[in-house]
CSV table of C-alpha atoms in Angstrom, one decimal:
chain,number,residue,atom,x,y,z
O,846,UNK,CA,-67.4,42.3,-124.6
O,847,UNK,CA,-65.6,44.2,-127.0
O,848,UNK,CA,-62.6,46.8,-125.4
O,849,UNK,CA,-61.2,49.4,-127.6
O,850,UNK,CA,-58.3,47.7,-129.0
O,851,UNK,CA,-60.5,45.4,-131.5
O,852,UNK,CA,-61.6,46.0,-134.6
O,853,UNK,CA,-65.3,45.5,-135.7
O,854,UNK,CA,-66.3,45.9,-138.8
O,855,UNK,CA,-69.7,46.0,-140.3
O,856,UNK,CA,-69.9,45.3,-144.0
O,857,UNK,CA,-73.3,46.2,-145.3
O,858,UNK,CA,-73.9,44.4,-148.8
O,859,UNK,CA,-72.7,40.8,-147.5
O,860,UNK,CA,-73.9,38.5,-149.7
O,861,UNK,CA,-73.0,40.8,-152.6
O,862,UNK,CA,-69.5,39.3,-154.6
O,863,UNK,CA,-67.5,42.4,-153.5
O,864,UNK,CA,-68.9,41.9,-149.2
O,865,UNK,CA,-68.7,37.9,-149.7
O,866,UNK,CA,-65.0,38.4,-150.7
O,867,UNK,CA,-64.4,41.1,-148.0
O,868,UNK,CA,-66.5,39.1,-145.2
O,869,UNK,CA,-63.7,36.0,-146.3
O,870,UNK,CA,-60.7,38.3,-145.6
O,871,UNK,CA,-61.7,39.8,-142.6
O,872,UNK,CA,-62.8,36.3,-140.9
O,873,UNK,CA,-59.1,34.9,-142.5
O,874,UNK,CA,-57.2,37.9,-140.9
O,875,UNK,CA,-58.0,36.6,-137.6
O,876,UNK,CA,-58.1,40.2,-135.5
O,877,UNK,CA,-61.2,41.4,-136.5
O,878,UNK,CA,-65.0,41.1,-135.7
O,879,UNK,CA,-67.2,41.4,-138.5
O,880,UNK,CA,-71.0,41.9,-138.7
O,881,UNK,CA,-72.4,41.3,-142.0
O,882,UNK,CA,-75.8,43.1,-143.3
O,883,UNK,CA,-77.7,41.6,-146.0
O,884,UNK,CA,-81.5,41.3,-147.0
O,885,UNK,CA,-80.9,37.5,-147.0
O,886,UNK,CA,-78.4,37.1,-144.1
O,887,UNK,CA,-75.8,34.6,-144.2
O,888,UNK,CA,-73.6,32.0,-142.5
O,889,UNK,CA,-72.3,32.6,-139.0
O,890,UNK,CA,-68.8,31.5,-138.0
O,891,UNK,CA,-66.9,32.1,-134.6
O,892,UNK,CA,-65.8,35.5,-135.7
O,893,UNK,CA,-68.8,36.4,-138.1
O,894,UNK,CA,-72.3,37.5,-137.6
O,895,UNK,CA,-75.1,38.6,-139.8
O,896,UNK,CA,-77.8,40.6,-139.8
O,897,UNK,CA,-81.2,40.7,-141.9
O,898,UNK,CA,-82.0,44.3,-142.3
O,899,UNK,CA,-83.9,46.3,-144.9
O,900,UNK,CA,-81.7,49.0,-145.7
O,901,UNK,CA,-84.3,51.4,-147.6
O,902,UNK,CA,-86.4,51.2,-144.4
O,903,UNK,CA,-85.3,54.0,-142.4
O,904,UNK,CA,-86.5,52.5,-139.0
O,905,UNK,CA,-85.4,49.2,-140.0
O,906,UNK,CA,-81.9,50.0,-139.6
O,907,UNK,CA,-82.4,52.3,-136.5
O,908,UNK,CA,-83.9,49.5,-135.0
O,909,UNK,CA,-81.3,46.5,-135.9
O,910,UNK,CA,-78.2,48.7,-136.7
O,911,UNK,CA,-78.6,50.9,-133.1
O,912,UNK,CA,-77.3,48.3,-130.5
O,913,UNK,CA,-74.3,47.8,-132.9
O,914,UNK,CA,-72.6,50.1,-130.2
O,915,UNK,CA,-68.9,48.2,-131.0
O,916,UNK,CA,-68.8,48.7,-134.5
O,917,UNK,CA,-65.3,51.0,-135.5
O,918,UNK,CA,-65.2,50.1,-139.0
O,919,UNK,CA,-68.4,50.4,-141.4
O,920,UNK,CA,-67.7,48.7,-145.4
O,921,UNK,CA,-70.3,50.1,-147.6
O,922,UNK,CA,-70.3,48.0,-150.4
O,923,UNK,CA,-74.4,47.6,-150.8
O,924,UNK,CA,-76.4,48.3,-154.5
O,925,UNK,CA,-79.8,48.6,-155.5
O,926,UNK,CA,-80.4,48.1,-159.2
O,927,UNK,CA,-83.1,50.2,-160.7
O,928,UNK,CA,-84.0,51.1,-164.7
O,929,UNK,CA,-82.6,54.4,-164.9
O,930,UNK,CA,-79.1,56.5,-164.0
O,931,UNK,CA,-81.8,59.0,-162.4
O,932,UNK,CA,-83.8,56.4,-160.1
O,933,UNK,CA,-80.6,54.9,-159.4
O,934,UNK,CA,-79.8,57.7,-157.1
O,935,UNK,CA,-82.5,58.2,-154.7
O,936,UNK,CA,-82.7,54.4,-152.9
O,937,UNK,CA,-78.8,54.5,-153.1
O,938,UNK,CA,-77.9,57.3,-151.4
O,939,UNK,CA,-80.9,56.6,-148.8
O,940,UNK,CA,-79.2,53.2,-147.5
O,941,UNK,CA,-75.9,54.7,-146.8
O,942,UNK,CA,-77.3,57.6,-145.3
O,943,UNK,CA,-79.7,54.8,-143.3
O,944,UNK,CA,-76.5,52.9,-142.1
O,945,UNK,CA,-74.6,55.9,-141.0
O,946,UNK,CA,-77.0,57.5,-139.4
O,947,UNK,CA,-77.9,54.8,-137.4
O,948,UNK,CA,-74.5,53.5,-136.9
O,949,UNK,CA,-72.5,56.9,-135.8
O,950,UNK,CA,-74.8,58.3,-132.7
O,951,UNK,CA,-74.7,54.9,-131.0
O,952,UNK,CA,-70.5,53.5,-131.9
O,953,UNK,CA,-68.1,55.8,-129.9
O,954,UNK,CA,-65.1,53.9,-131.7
O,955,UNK,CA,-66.2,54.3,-135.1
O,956,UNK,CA,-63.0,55.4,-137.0
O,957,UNK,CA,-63.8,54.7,-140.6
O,958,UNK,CA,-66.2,54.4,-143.4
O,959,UNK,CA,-65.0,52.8,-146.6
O,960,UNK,CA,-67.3,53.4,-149.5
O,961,UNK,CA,-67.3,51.1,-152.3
O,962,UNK,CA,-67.9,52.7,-155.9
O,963,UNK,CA,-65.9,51.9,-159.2
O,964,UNK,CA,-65.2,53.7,-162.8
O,965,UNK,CA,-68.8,55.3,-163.1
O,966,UNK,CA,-67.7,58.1,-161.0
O,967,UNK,CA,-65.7,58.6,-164.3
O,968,UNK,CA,-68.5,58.3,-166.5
O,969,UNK,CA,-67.1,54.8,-168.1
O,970,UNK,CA,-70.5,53.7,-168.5
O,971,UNK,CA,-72.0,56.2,-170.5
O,972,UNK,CA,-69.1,56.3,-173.5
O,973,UNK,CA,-66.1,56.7,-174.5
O,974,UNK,CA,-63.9,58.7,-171.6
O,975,UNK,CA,-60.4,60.1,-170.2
O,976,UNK,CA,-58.4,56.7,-169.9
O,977,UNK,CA,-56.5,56.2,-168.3
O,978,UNK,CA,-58.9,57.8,-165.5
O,979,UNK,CA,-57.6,59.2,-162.4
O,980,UNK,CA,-58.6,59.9,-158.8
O,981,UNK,CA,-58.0,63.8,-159.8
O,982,UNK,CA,-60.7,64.0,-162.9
O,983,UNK,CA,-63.6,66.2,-162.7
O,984,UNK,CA,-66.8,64.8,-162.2
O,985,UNK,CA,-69.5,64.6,-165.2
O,986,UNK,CA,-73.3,65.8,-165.5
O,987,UNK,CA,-75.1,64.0,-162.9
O,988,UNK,CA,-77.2,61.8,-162.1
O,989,UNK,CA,-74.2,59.5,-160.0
O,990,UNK,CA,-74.8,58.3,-157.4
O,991,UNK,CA,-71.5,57.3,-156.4
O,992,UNK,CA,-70.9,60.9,-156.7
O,993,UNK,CA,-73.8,61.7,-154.3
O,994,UNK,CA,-72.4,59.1,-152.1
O,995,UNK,CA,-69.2,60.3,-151.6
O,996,UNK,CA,-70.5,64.0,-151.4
O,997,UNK,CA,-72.5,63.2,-148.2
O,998,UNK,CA,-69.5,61.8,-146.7
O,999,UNK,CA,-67.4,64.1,-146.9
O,1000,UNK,CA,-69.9,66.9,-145.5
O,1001,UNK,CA,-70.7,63.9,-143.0
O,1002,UNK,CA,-67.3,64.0,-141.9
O,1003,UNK,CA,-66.3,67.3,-141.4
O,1004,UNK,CA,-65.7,67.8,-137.2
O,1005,UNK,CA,-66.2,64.0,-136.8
O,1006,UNK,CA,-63.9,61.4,-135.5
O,1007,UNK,CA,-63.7,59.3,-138.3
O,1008,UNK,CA,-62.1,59.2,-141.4
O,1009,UNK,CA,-63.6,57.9,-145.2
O,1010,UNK,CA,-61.8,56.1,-148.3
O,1011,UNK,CA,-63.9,55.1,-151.6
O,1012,UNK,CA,-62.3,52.1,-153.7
O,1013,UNK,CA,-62.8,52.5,-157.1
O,1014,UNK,CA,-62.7,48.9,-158.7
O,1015,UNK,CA,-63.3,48.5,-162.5
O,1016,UNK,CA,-65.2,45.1,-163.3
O,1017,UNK,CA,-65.2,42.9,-159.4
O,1018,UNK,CA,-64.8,39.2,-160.6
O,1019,UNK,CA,-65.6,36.3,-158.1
O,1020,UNK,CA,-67.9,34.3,-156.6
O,1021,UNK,CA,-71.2,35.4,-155.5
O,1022,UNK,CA,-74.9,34.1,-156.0
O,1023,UNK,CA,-78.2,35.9,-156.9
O,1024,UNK,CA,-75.5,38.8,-158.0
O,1025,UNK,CA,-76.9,41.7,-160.6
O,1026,UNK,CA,-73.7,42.2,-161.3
O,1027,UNK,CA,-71.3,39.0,-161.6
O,1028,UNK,CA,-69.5,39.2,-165.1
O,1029,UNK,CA,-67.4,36.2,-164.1
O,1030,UNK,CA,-71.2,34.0,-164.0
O,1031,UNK,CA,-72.3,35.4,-166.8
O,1032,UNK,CA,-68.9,33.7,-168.6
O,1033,UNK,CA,-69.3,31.1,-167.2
O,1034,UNK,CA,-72.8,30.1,-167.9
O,1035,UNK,CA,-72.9,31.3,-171.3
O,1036,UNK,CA,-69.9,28.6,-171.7
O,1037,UNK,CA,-71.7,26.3,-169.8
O,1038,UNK,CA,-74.8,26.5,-172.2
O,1039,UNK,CA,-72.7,26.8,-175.8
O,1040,UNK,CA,-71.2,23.6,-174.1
O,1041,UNK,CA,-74.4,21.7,-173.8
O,1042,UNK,CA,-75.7,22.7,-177.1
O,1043,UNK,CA,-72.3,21.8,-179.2
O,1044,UNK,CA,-71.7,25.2,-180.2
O,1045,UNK,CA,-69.0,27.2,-180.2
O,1046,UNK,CA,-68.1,30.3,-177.9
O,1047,UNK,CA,-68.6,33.3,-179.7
O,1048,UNK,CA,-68.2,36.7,-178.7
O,1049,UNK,CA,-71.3,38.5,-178.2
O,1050,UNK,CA,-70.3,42.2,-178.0
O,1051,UNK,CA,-70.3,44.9,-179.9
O,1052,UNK,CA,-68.3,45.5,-182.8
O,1053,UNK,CA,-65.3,46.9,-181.8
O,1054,UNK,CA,-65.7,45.6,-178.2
O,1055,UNK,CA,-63.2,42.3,-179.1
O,1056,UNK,CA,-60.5,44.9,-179.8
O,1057,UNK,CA,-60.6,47.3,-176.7
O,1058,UNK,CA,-58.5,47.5,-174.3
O,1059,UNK,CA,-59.7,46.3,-170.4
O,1060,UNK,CA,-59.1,45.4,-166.7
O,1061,UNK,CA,-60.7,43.8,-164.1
O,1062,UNK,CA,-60.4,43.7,-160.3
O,1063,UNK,CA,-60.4,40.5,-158.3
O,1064,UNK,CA,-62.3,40.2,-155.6
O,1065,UNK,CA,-59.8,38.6,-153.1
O,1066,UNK,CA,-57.4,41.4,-154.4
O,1067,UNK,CA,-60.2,44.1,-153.6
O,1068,UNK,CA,-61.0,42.8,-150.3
O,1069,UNK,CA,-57.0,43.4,-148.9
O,1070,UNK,CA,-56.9,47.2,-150.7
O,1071,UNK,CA,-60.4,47.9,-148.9
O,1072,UNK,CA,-58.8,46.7,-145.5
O,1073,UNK,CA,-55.6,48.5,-146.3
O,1074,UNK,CA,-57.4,51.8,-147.5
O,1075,UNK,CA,-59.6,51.5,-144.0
O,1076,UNK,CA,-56.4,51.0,-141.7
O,1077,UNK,CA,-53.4,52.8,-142.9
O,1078,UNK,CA,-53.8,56.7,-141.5
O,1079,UNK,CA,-52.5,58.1,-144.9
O,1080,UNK,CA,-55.2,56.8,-147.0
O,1081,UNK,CA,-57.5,58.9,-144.9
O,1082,UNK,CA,-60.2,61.2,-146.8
O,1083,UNK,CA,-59.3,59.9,-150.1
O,1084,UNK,CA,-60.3,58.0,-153.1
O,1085,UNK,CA,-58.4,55.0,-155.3
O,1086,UNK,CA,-58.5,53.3,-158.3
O,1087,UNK,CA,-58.2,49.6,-157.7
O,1088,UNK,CA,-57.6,47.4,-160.5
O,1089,UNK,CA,-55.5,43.4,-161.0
O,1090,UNK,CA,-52.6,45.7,-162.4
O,1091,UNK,CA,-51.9,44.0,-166.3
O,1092,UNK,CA,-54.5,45.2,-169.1
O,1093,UNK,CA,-56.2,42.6,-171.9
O,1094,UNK,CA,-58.1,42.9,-175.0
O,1095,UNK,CA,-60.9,40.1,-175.3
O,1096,UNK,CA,-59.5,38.9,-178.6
O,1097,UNK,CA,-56.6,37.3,-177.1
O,1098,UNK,CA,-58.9,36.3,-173.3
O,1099,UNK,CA,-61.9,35.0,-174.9
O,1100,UNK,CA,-60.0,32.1,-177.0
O,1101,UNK,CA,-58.1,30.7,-173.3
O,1102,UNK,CA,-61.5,31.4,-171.2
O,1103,UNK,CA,-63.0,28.8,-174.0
O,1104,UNK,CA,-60.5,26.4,-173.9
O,1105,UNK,CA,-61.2,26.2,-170.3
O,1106,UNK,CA,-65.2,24.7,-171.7
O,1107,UNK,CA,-62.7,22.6,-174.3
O,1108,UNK,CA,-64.5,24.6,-176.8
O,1109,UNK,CA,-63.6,26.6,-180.3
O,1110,UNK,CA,-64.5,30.1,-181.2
O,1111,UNK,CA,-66.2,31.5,-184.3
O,1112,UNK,CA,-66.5,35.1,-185.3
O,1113,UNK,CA,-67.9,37.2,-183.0
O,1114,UNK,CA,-71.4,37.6,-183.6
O,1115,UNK,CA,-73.4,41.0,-181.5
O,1116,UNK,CA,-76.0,39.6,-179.7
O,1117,UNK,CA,-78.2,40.5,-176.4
O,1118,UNK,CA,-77.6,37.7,-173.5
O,1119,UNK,CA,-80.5,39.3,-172.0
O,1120,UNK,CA,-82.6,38.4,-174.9
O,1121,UNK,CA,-80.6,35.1,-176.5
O,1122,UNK,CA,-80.8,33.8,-173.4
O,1123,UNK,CA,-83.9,34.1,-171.8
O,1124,UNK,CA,-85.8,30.7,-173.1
O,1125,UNK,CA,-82.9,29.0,-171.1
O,1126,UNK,CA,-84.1,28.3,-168.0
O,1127,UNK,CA,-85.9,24.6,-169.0
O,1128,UNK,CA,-82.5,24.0,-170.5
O,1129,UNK,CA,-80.4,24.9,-167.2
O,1130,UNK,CA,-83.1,23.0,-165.0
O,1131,UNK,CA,-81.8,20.0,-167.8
O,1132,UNK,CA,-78.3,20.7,-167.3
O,1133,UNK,CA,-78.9,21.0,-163.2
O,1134,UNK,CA,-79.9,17.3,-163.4
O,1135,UNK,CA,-77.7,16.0,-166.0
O,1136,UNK,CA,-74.9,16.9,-164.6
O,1137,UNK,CA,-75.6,16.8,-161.0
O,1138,UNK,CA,-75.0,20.5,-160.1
O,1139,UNK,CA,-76.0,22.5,-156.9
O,1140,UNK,CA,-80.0,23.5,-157.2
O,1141,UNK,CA,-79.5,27.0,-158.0
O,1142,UNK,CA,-82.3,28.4,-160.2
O,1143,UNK,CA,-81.6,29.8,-163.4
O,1144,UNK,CA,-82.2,33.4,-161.5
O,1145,UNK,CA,-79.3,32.9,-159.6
O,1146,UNK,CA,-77.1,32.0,-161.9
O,1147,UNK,CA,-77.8,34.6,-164.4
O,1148,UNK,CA,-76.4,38.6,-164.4
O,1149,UNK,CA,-77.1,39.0,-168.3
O,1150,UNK,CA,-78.0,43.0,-168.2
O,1151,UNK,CA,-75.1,43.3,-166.9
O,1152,UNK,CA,-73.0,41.0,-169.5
O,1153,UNK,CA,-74.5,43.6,-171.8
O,1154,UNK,CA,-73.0,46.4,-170.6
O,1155,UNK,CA,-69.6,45.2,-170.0
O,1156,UNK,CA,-69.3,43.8,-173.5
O,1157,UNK,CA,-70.6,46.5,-175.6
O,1158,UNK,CA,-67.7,48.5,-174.0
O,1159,UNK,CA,-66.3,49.3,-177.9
O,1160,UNK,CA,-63.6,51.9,-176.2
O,1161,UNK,CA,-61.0,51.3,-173.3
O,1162,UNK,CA,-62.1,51.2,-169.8
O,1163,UNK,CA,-58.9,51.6,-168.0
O,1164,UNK,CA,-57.8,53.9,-164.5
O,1165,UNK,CA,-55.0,54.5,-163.5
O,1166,UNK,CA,-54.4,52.7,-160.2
O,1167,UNK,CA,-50.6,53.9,-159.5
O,1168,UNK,CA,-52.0,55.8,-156.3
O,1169,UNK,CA,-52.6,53.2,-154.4
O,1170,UNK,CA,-49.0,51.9,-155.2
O,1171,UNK,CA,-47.5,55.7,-154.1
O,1172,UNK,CA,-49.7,55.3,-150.7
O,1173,UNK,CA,-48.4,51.9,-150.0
O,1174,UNK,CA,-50.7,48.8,-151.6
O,1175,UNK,CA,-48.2,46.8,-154.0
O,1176,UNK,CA,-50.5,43.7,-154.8
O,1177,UNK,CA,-51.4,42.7,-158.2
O,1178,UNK,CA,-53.5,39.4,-159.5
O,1179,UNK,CA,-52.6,38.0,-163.4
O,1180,UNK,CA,-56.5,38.6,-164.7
O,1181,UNK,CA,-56.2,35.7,-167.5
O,1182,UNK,CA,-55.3,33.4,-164.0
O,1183,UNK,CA,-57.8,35.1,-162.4
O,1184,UNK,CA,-60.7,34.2,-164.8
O,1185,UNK,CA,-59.8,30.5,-165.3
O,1186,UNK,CA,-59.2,30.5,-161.2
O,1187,UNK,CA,-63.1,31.6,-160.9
O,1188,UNK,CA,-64.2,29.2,-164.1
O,1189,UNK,CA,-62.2,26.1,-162.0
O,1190,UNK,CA,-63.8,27.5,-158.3
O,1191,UNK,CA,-67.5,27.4,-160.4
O,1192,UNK,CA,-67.0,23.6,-161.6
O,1193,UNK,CA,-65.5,22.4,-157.9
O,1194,UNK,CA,-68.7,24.5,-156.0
O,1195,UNK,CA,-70.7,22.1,-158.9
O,1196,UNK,CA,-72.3,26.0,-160.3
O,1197,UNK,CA,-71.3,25.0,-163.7
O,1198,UNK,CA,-70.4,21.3,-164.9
């Protein structure tokens, strides 16, 4: 039975690579309970749980999330893709308005609700934009739903007991499966493949993309600012840029990350992964065999929309994260280590040969 003194959390998104990482660190701290929600469900350990809910379905979550009486932390770090900026908004806002309202009428000890968004509350997908971006910038022309998201919180909270942060990461890299948006894969099996076919690793962005300035945000490293942010009473009611802390241009990462596949690289040459890519499946199932990897289907493996968007970036997409540091959250992670850390993880899980 829980008593007041522990800490429950509930991260909704579980199975994502931002709640796997965050799932890790709560079971690793050892003073939490953690209840993970997920379409798929997961692995249970002696301090983790998880749940099989359908967010988008209104009863769904009143049913399953309503005994959930213990919960005093809720991690929203959940995402449904969709075609469009505008339909993003709609299903995305609807699950976080699900979880809380089926979470807050039934959990007297709820004291927090972290929401997980990143630098499109800036507007760093649509162009160039203010860098470095900070926590203070205006909003842009909607549709955002991160924007929406955070809105409803904040009139949510008004009178209420409990407190919200948002964590703004840029780019999350780690392991995940079955992940729309998991740049780290999409590095890694776009190695993988040039490997197998004795080609070297080119670039495929943009013009101009090789030469911009970047950051990324480690997973592990997001997971202990999200349970900072969620504790510390100061970070109440506020938002923060989380990002590995160093800054990198592709032209000098792509050449190590390629090394790390033992292989050369030739001139960058713009290309869609979503299109080169897509008569690769009989070639993966190949390479699944060959090389005696884990049976994950090409689906799985494979986030390259999303490789799209991050490299045809052809301007800086940096934040400024020295808020966190002012309200007490010093960590940092080396983003070249981090990448050849993921690419080493990738080959030991056997994901990649």
């Amino acid at each position: 039975m829980s008593t007041a003194q522990q800490k429950v959390a509930l991260v909704v998104g579980a199975q994502g690579v931002i709640g796997r990482n965050l799932v890790e660190h709560l079971d690793a701290l050892g003073d939490w309970e953690v209840i993970g929600l997920s379409r798929r469900g997961g692995e249970a350990t002696s301090r983790v749980r998880h749940l099989s809910v359908d967010l988008l379905d209104r009863d769904d979550c009143a049913k399953k999330l309503g005994e959930l009486t213990e919960v005093t932390h809720i991690f929203y770090a959940a995402y449904q893709d969709r075609p469009t900026w505008a339909e993003l908004v709609p299903p995305n806002l609807a699950m976080l308005v699900n979880v809380v309202d089926a979470i807050e009428p039934v959990a007297p000890g709820l004291t927090h609700v972290s929401l997980m968004q990143g630098y499109k509350v800036y507007g760093a997908h649509l162009g160039p934009f203010k860098t470095p971006a900070r926590e203070s910038d205006p909003h842009h022309m909607p549709p955002e739903f991160n924007v929406d998201q955070q809105a409803f919180l904040e009139r949510r909270q008004q009178g209420a007991s409990w407190t919200w942060t948002a964590l703004r990461p840029s780019v999350v890299c780690g392991f995940a499966l079955g992940n729309p948006m998991n740049l780290a894969m999409v590095i890694a099996v776009y190695g993988a493949i040039c490997k197998e076919l004795g080609l070297p690793m080119r670039f495929p962005g943009k013009p101009g993309a090789y030469d911009r300035l970047l950051e990324m945000t480690d997973a592990g490293l997001l997971a202990k600012a999200t349970v900072w942010a969620a504790t510390d009473p100061r970070c109440a009611n506020q938002a923060f840029n989380i990002n590995n802390g160093d800054l990198f241009r592709w032209n000098e990462m792509w050449p190590k990350i390629a090394r790390f596949f033992d292989l050369d690289v030739a001139d960058p040459l713009p290309m869609s992964l979503e299109v080169v890519m897509a008569d690769k499946e009989p070639l993966w199932r190949e390479m699944t065999q060959k090389h005696g990897l884990e049976p994950h289907s090409y689906a799985e493996v494979s986030s390259w929309r999303f490789g799209d968007a991050v490299f045809a970036w052809d301007y800086d997409v940096i934040a400024d994260g020295s808020k966190a540091r002012r309200f007490g959250f010093h960590e940092f992670v080396d983003t070249e280590q981090m990448f050849l850390d993921i690419l080493a993880d990738l080959r030991e899980r056997r994901i990649i040969p």
